[in-house]
Coordinates of C-alpha atoms in Angstrom, one line a residue:
X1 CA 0.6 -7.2 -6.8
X2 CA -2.5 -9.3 -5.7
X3 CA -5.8 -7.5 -4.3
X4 CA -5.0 -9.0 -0.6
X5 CA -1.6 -7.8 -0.7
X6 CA -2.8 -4.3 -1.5
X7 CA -5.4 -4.7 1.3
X8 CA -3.1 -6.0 3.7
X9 CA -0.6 -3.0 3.1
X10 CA -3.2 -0.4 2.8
X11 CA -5.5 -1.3 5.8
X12 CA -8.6 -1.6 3.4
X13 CA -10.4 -4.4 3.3
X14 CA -9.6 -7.0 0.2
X15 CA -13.8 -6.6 -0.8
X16 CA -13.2 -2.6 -1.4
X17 CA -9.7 -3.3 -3.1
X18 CA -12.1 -6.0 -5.6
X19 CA -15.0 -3.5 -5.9
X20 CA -12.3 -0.9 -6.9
X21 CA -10.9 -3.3 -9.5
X22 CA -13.9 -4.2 -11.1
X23 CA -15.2 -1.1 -11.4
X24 CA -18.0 -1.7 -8.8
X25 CA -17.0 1.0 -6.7
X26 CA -15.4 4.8 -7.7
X27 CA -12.3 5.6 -6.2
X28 CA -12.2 8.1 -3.6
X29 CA -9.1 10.5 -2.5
X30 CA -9.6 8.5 0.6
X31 CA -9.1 5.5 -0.6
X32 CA -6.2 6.7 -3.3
X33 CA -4.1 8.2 -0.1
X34 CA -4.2 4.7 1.3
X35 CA -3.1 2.8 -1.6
X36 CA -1.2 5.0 -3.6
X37 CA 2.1 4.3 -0.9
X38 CA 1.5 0.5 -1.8
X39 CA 1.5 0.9 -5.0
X40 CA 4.9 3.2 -5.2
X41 CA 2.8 5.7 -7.0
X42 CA 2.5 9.7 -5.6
X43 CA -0.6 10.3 -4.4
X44 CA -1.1 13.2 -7.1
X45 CA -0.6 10.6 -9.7
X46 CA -3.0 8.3 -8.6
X47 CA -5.8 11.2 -8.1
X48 CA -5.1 12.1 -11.7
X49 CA -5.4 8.9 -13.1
X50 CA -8.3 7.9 -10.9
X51 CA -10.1 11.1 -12.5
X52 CA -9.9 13.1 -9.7
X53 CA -9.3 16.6 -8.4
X54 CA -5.6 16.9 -7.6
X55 CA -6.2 19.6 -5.3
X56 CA -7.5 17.2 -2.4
X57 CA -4.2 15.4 -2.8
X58 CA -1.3 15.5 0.5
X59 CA 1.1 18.4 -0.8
X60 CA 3.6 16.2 0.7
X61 CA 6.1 13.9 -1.6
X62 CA 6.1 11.1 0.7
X63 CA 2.9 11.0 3.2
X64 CA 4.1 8.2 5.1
X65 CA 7.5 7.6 6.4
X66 CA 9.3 5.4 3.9
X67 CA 6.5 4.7 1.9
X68 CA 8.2 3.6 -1.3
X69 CA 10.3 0.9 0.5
X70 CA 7.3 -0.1 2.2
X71 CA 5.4 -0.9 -1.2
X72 CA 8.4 -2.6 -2.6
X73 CA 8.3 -4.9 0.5
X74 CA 5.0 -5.7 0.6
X75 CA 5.3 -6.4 -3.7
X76 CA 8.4 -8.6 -2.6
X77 CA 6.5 -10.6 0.0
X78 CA 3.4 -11.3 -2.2
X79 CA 5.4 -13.5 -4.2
X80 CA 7.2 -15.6 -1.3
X81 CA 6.4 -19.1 0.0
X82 CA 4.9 -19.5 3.3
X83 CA 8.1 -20.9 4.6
X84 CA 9.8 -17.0 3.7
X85 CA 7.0 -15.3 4.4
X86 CA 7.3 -16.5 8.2
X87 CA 11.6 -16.3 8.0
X88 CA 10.6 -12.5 6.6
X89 CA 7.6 -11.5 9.6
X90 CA 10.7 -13.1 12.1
X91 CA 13.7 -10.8 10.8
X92 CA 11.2 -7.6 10.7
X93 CA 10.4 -8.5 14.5
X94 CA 13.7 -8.9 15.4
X95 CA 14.8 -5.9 13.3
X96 CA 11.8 -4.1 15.4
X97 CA 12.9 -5.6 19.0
X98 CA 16.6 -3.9 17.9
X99 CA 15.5 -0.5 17.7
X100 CA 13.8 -0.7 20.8
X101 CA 17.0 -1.1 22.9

């Protein structure tokens, strides 16, 4: 998964998500609760292999409502064309508009 596609799914910008990566920046549980969903990896986990305490950590499986499925989609839709990147924004719309009826 590219940098921007973790920043995009997390709501952090794509500078912090580079920082991280190159070690220019700890992590912090703030910033592990935000990504770990994108990643498909517990929040718990993540704290642990970041190197830090677990006790800060949601005692929750899943903090966010479908979180897992979330991450997969967002891996999925880093690796599409602009062509099914639009066709995919346009189904999740009209999949959206549905549920409000």
């Amino acid at each position: 998964m590219s940098p921007r596609a973790v920043s995009r799914a997390s709501a952090r910008a794509e500078s912090t998500i580079l920082q991280l990566l190159d070690g220019n920046i700890p992590p912090s549980p703030e910033i592990v609760k935000d990504i770990a969903p994108v990643l498909q990896i517990s929040e718990t986990d993540l704290l642990i292999i970041a190197g830090l305490a677990t006790r800060q950590a949601v005692s929750t499986a899943n903090p966010y409502r479908n979180s897992t499925e979330i991450g997969e989609l967002v891996s999925i839709a880093s690796s599409l064309t602009d062509e099914k990147m639009r066709r995919l924004i346009d189904t999740a719309r009209s999949l959206k508009s549905e549920n409000h009826r």
